[in-house]
XYZ file of N, CA, C and O in Angstrom:
432
model
N -55.837 -7.732 33.434
C -55.316 -9.034 33.103
C -54.718 -9.116 31.671
O -53.797 -9.801 31.396
N -55.243 -8.241 30.732
C -54.705 -8.295 29.403
C -53.295 -7.827 29.355
O -52.527 -8.335 28.746
N -52.858 -6.944 30.280
C -51.631 -6.426 30.428
C -50.678 -7.491 30.830
O -49.405 -7.473 30.423
N -51.134 -8.319 31.767
C -50.195 -9.431 32.230
C -49.884 -10.425 31.071
O -48.816 -10.973 31.006
N -50.939 -10.700 30.301
C -50.727 -11.634 29.168
C -49.799 -11.108 28.258
O -48.848 -11.873 27.782
N -49.831 -9.766 27.901
C -48.909 -9.166 27.004
C -47.454 -9.311 27.507
O -46.568 -9.477 26.827
N -47.246 -9.006 28.886
C -45.859 -9.149 29.368
C -45.345 -10.500 29.246
O -44.150 -10.645 28.962
N -46.121 -11.553 29.499
C -45.729 -12.909 29.421
C -45.329 -13.285 28.104
O -44.535 -14.045 27.800
N -46.058 -12.755 27.056
C -45.858 -13.165 25.612
C -44.779 -12.327 25.070
O -44.226 -12.724 24.044
N -44.326 -11.284 25.765
C -43.289 -10.463 25.167
C -41.779 -11.193 25.191
O -41.706 -12.014 26.040
N -41.045 -11.050 24.148
C -39.761 -11.821 24.173
C -38.807 -11.428 25.278
O -38.879 -10.292 25.745
N -38.011 -12.264 25.694
C -37.053 -11.908 26.961
C -36.066 -10.879 26.397
O -35.583 -10.232 27.395
N -35.839 -10.644 25.286
C -34.761 -9.652 24.854
C -35.301 -8.319 25.292
O -34.567 -7.350 25.547
N -36.644 -8.158 25.250
C -37.200 -6.758 25.572
C -37.155 -6.411 27.076
O -37.063 -5.280 27.443
N -36.798 -7.509 27.835
C -36.661 -7.275 29.279
C -35.178 -7.118 29.651
O -34.831 -7.195 30.876
N -34.298 -7.055 28.698
C -32.851 -6.832 28.929
C -32.123 -8.197 28.968
O -30.981 -8.178 29.502
N -32.759 -9.303 28.735
C -31.880 -10.618 28.819
C -31.323 -10.810 27.445
O -31.728 -10.414 26.437
N -30.241 -11.521 27.547
C -29.343 -11.940 26.315
C -30.036 -13.185 25.635
O -30.510 -14.010 26.458
N -30.280 -13.181 24.444
C -30.774 -14.352 23.672
C -29.618 -14.854 22.811
O -28.776 -14.233 22.386
N -29.634 -16.120 22.728
C -28.727 -16.794 21.838
C -29.348 -17.002 20.456
O -30.353 -17.728 20.254
N -28.857 -16.229 19.526
C -29.521 -16.381 18.199
C -28.754 -17.544 17.379
O -27.777 -18.022 17.771
N -29.398 -17.834 16.266
C -28.815 -18.978 15.422
C -28.095 -18.267 14.271
O -27.670 -18.972 13.342
N -27.738 -17.012 14.345
C -26.906 -16.427 13.239
C -25.555 -16.890 13.266
O -24.886 -16.878 14.356
N -25.014 -17.487 12.047
C -23.605 -17.896 12.319
C -22.649 -16.713 12.425
O -22.769 -15.636 11.759
N -21.519 -17.040 12.964
C -20.432 -15.957 13.226
C -19.655 -15.940 11.860
O -19.326 -16.928 11.253
N -19.317 -14.794 11.475
C -18.496 -14.691 10.258
C -17.025 -14.729 10.649
O -16.687 -14.014 11.635
N -16.244 -15.455 10.052
C -14.906 -15.471 10.342
C -14.093 -14.640 9.235
O -14.427 -14.776 7.994
N -13.108 -13.966 9.677
C -12.377 -13.116 8.667
C -11.402 -13.993 8.048
O -10.862 -14.969 8.649
N -11.138 -13.841 6.769
C -10.188 -14.641 6.049
C -8.841 -14.303 6.580
O -8.584 -13.288 7.077
N -8.021 -15.396 6.658
C -6.632 -15.334 7.128
C -5.837 -14.483 6.107
O -5.987 -14.776 4.873
N -5.010 -13.617 6.607
C -4.201 -12.912 5.598
C -3.333 -13.801 4.990
O -2.675 -14.602 5.620
N -3.156 -13.534 3.572
C -2.298 -14.405 2.890
C -0.808 -14.053 3.099
O -0.333 -12.925 3.315
N 0.030 -15.002 3.298
C 1.418 -14.914 3.713
C 2.085 -14.079 2.399
O 1.671 -14.428 1.224
N 2.978 -13.256 2.741
C 3.691 -12.529 1.688
C 4.627 -13.513 1.012
O 5.365 -14.358 1.510
N 4.486 -13.556 -0.275
C 5.272 -14.400 -1.233
C 6.592 -13.649 -1.524
O 6.679 -12.606 -2.041
N 7.630 -14.361 -1.028
C 9.000 -13.860 -1.210
C 9.383 -14.193 -2.645
O 9.077 -15.216 -3.169
N 10.044 -13.181 -3.188
C 10.374 -13.344 -4.697
C 11.544 -14.515 -4.820
O 12.287 -14.709 -4.018
N 11.405 -15.184 -5.962
C 12.431 -16.162 -6.269
C 13.886 -15.574 -6.264
O 14.033 -14.478 -6.846
N 14.797 -16.143 -5.689
C 16.149 -15.731 -5.560
C 16.483 -14.892 -4.258
O 17.571 -14.607 -4.016
N 15.292 -14.700 -3.520
C 15.522 -13.963 -2.258
C 16.108 -14.938 -1.204
O 15.776 -16.098 -1.077
N 17.109 -14.512 -0.411
C 17.541 -15.150 0.793
C 16.607 -15.166 1.821
O 16.067 -14.012 2.181
N 16.243 -16.285 2.501
C 15.089 -16.264 3.381
C 15.593 -17.231 4.538
O 16.446 -17.954 4.424
N 14.757 -17.284 5.693
C 15.162 -17.992 6.897
C 13.909 -18.986 7.072
O 12.765 -18.512 7.194
N 14.089 -20.218 7.187
C 13.110 -21.275 7.444
C 13.062 -21.380 9.022
O 14.130 -21.968 9.663
N 12.102 -20.937 9.730
C 12.030 -20.982 11.167
C 11.961 -22.398 11.647
O 12.306 -22.718 12.780
N 11.281 -23.236 10.909
C 11.096 -24.673 11.466
C 12.379 -25.389 11.503
O 12.690 -26.069 12.546
N 13.234 -25.189 10.464
C 14.516 -25.991 10.439
C 15.580 -25.136 10.905
O 16.671 -25.519 10.967
N 15.386 -23.800 11.167
C 16.471 -22.895 11.570
C 17.594 -22.921 10.577
O 18.746 -22.946 10.889
N 17.184 -22.746 9.330
C 18.163 -22.719 8.167
C 17.854 -21.552 7.329
O 16.681 -21.153 7.199
N 18.931 -21.130 6.570
C 18.701 -20.034 5.641
C 18.982 -20.690 4.342
O 19.616 -21.634 4.065
N 18.075 -20.151 3.336
C 18.181 -20.674 1.956
C 17.647 -19.665 0.943
O 16.990 -18.690 1.276
N 17.818 -19.986 -0.261
C 17.482 -19.148 -1.404
C 16.144 -19.652 -1.833
O 15.851 -20.951 -2.099
N 15.165 -18.738 -1.998
C 13.802 -19.231 -2.557
C 13.999 -19.594 -3.996
O 14.398 -18.860 -4.838
N 13.607 -20.786 -4.296
C 13.595 -21.326 -5.669
C 12.394 -21.313 -6.498
O 12.293 -21.230 -7.619
N 11.281 -21.549 -5.639
C 9.966 -21.777 -6.281
C 8.872 -21.686 -5.208
O 9.158 -21.850 -4.126
N 7.767 -21.479 -5.700
C 6.551 -21.590 -4.894
C 5.627 -22.599 -5.600
O 5.264 -22.278 -6.693
N 5.291 -23.685 -5.039
C 4.592 -24.703 -5.764
C 3.832 -25.652 -4.784
O 4.314 -26.044 -3.703
N 2.556 -25.916 -5.156
C 1.633 -26.770 -4.299
C 1.565 -26.215 -2.843
O 1.444 -27.266 -2.027
N 1.518 -25.048 -2.601
C 1.468 -24.619 -1.291
C 2.731 -24.644 -0.433
O 2.625 -24.402 0.776
N 3.835 -24.862 -1.042
C 5.086 -24.941 -0.360
C 6.055 -23.941 -1.003
O 5.868 -23.560 -2.141
N 7.038 -23.580 -0.222
C 8.186 -22.864 -0.758
C 9.399 -23.637 -0.801
O 9.713 -24.393 0.127
N 9.952 -23.740 -2.027
C 11.151 -24.495 -2.118
C 12.370 -23.651 -1.951
O 12.487 -22.568 -2.573
N 13.317 -24.215 -1.097
C 14.460 -23.505 -0.666
C 15.715 -24.320 -1.028
O 15.724 -25.531 -0.881
N 16.867 -23.711 -1.331
C 18.125 -24.262 -1.523
C 19.122 -23.645 -0.672
O 19.218 -22.448 -0.436
N 20.140 -24.376 -0.012
C 21.120 -23.870 0.728
C 21.921 -22.760 0.107
O 21.905 -22.834 -1.196
N 22.392 -21.761 0.820
C 23.152 -20.706 0.092
C 24.221 -21.092 -0.700
O 24.531 -20.598 -1.866
N 24.998 -22.224 -0.243
C 26.203 -22.502 -0.998
C 25.829 -23.664 -1.997
O 26.715 -24.262 -2.491
N 24.632 -23.988 -2.171
C 24.191 -25.062 -3.004
C 23.919 -26.292 -2.248
O 24.323 -26.404 -1.137
N 23.232 -27.335 -2.912
C 22.869 -28.460 -2.267
C 21.464 -28.908 -2.520
O 20.833 -28.281 -3.419
N 21.038 -29.731 -1.756
C 19.638 -30.205 -1.962
C 18.551 -29.266 -1.490
O 18.631 -28.901 -0.354
N 17.601 -29.179 -2.320
C 16.479 -28.335 -2.040
C 15.469 -28.976 -1.009
O 15.486 -30.176 -0.781
N 14.913 -28.196 -0.156
C 13.941 -28.579 0.835
C 12.601 -27.748 0.704
O 12.651 -26.679 0.177
N 11.461 -28.272 1.197
C 10.232 -27.650 1.190
C 9.957 -26.959 2.568
O 10.323 -27.600 3.605
N 9.240 -25.954 2.544
C 8.780 -25.357 3.877
C 7.412 -24.732 3.669
O 7.073 -24.408 2.497
N 6.656 -24.538 4.687
C 5.406 -23.905 4.676
C 5.623 -22.430 4.543
O 6.603 -21.806 5.098
N 4.832 -21.835 3.742
C 5.050 -20.319 3.738
C 4.974 -19.549 4.983
O 5.753 -18.538 5.157
N 4.273 -19.977 5.976
C 4.272 -19.385 7.212
C 5.470 -19.472 8.071
O 5.840 -18.686 8.836
N 6.371 -20.460 7.615
C 7.592 -20.746 8.415
C 8.846 -19.894 7.642
O 9.882 -19.891 8.214
N 8.598 -19.439 6.507
C 9.645 -18.731 5.758
C 9.443 -17.130 5.914
O 8.547 -16.684 5.504
N 10.498 -16.582 6.451
C 10.587 -15.166 6.664
C 11.843 -14.586 5.860
O 12.776 -15.200 5.739
N 11.692 -13.277 5.408
C 12.750 -12.655 4.813
C 13.809 -12.416 5.928
O 13.477 -12.157 7.049
N 15.156 -12.236 5.507
C 16.138 -11.883 6.424
C 16.005 -10.345 6.814
O 15.542 -9.649 6.098
N 16.401 -10.177 8.103
C 16.375 -8.710 8.496
C 17.644 -8.040 8.015
O 18.523 -8.730 7.443
N 17.833 -6.825 8.220
C 18.942 -6.042 7.726
C 20.310 -6.625 8.249
O 21.199 -6.757 7.515
N 20.374 -6.912 9.478
C 21.621 -7.489 10.139
C 21.943 -8.795 9.423
O 23.087 -9.068 9.104
N 20.918 -9.663 9.234
C 21.317 -11.019 8.664
C 21.573 -10.923 7.171
O 22.581 -11.602 6.730
N 21.162 -9.913 6.483
C 21.533 -9.734 5.072
C 22.985 -9.220 4.953
O 23.623 -9.699 4.169
N 23.253 -8.310 5.926
C 24.630 -7.764 5.905
C 25.581 -8.873 6.078
O 26.591 -9.035 5.415
N 25.255 -9.755 7.156
C 26.086 -10.919 7.377
C 26.334 -11.819 6.324
O 27.341 -12.301 5.936
N 25.192 -12.199 5.587
C 25.181 -13.049 4.408
C 26.065 -12.469 3.367
O 26.923 -13.161 2.682
N 25.966 -11.096 3.149
C 26.816 -10.503 2.025
C 28.286 -10.532 2.431
O 29.130 -10.775 1.607
N 28.569 -10.398 3.642
C 29.967 -10.370 4.158
C 30.468 -11.752 3.914
O 31.555 -11.943 3.451
N 29.850 -12.883 4.293
C 30.286 -14.195 4.032
C 30.392 -14.528 2.573
O 31.388 -15.391 2.128
N 29.559 -13.975 1.786
C 29.680 -14.257 0.383
C 30.994 -13.579 -0.249
O 31.585 -14.180 -1.031
N 31.287 -12.433 0.138
C 32.495 -11.730 -0.158
C 33.651 -12.463 0.194
O 34.782 -12.627 -0.430
N 33.716 -12.959 1.496
C 34.845 -13.822 1.961
C 34.998 -15.128 1.064
O 36.103 -15.490 0.713
N 33.966 -15.745 0.805
C 34.000 -16.963 0.068
C 34.592 -16.695 -1.310
O 35.372 -17.467 -1.951
N 34.120 -15.559 -1.887
C 34.614 -15.178 -3.272
C 36.130 -14.896 -3.204
O 36.870 -15.287 -4.147
N 36.635 -14.181 -2.172
C 37.954 -13.882 -2.040
C 38.784 -15.088 -1.864
O 39.930 -15.206 -2.435
N 38.288 -15.997 -1.053
C 38.992 -17.317 -0.809
C 39.105 -18.077 -2.126
O 40.173 -18.659 -2.560
N 38.073 -18.172 -2.898
C 38.108 -18.906 -4.288
C 38.985 -18.130 -5.143
O 39.774 -18.813 -5.864
N 39.077 -16.912 -5.100
C 40.057 -16.212 -6.012
C 41.529 -16.535 -5.645
O 42.284 -16.609 -6.454
N 41.740 -16.556 -4.321
C 43.115 -16.800 -3.866
C 43.637 -18.202 -4.201
O 44.750 -18.470 -4.343
N 42.575 -19.157 -4.382
C 42.867 -20.563 -4.701
C 43.072 -20.676 -6.281
O 43.257 -21.826 -6.660
N 42.812 -19.591 -6.829
C 42.851 -19.680 -8.385
C 41.708 -20.342 -9.009
O 41.792 -20.685 -10.236
N 40.591 -20.479 -8.330
C 39.339 -20.904 -8.980
C 38.704 -19.948 -9.987
O 38.918 -18.759 -9.779
N 37.970 -20.475 -10.959
C 37.384 -19.602 -11.811
C 36.076 -19.173 -11.292
O 35.356 -20.020 -10.824
N 35.802 -17.957 -11.254
C 34.492 -17.490 -10.571
C 33.546 -17.198 -11.579
O 33.378 -16.858 -12.660
């Protein structure tokens, strides 16, 4: 009878049952978004616009349109650097704009 009492008193984990412990689960910290350097041309996925990174302030990225204009804010997770193809396209349009300005006699 002593052996029966010992079996009843044994924890259920020793019999192969799962127990729910009270140990808290540890959460991994979220990886910090890469900060794009000021002056970098970037894409705002939320608004589907491209802009130049002007500043990082109060948890937001400040962007300005490529040709100038009013700045807007975006969440760092929504702002991505341009890929190679997009950068080449942006450079091409910048050269075209410069050539057009030169042909109009504007001071560059």
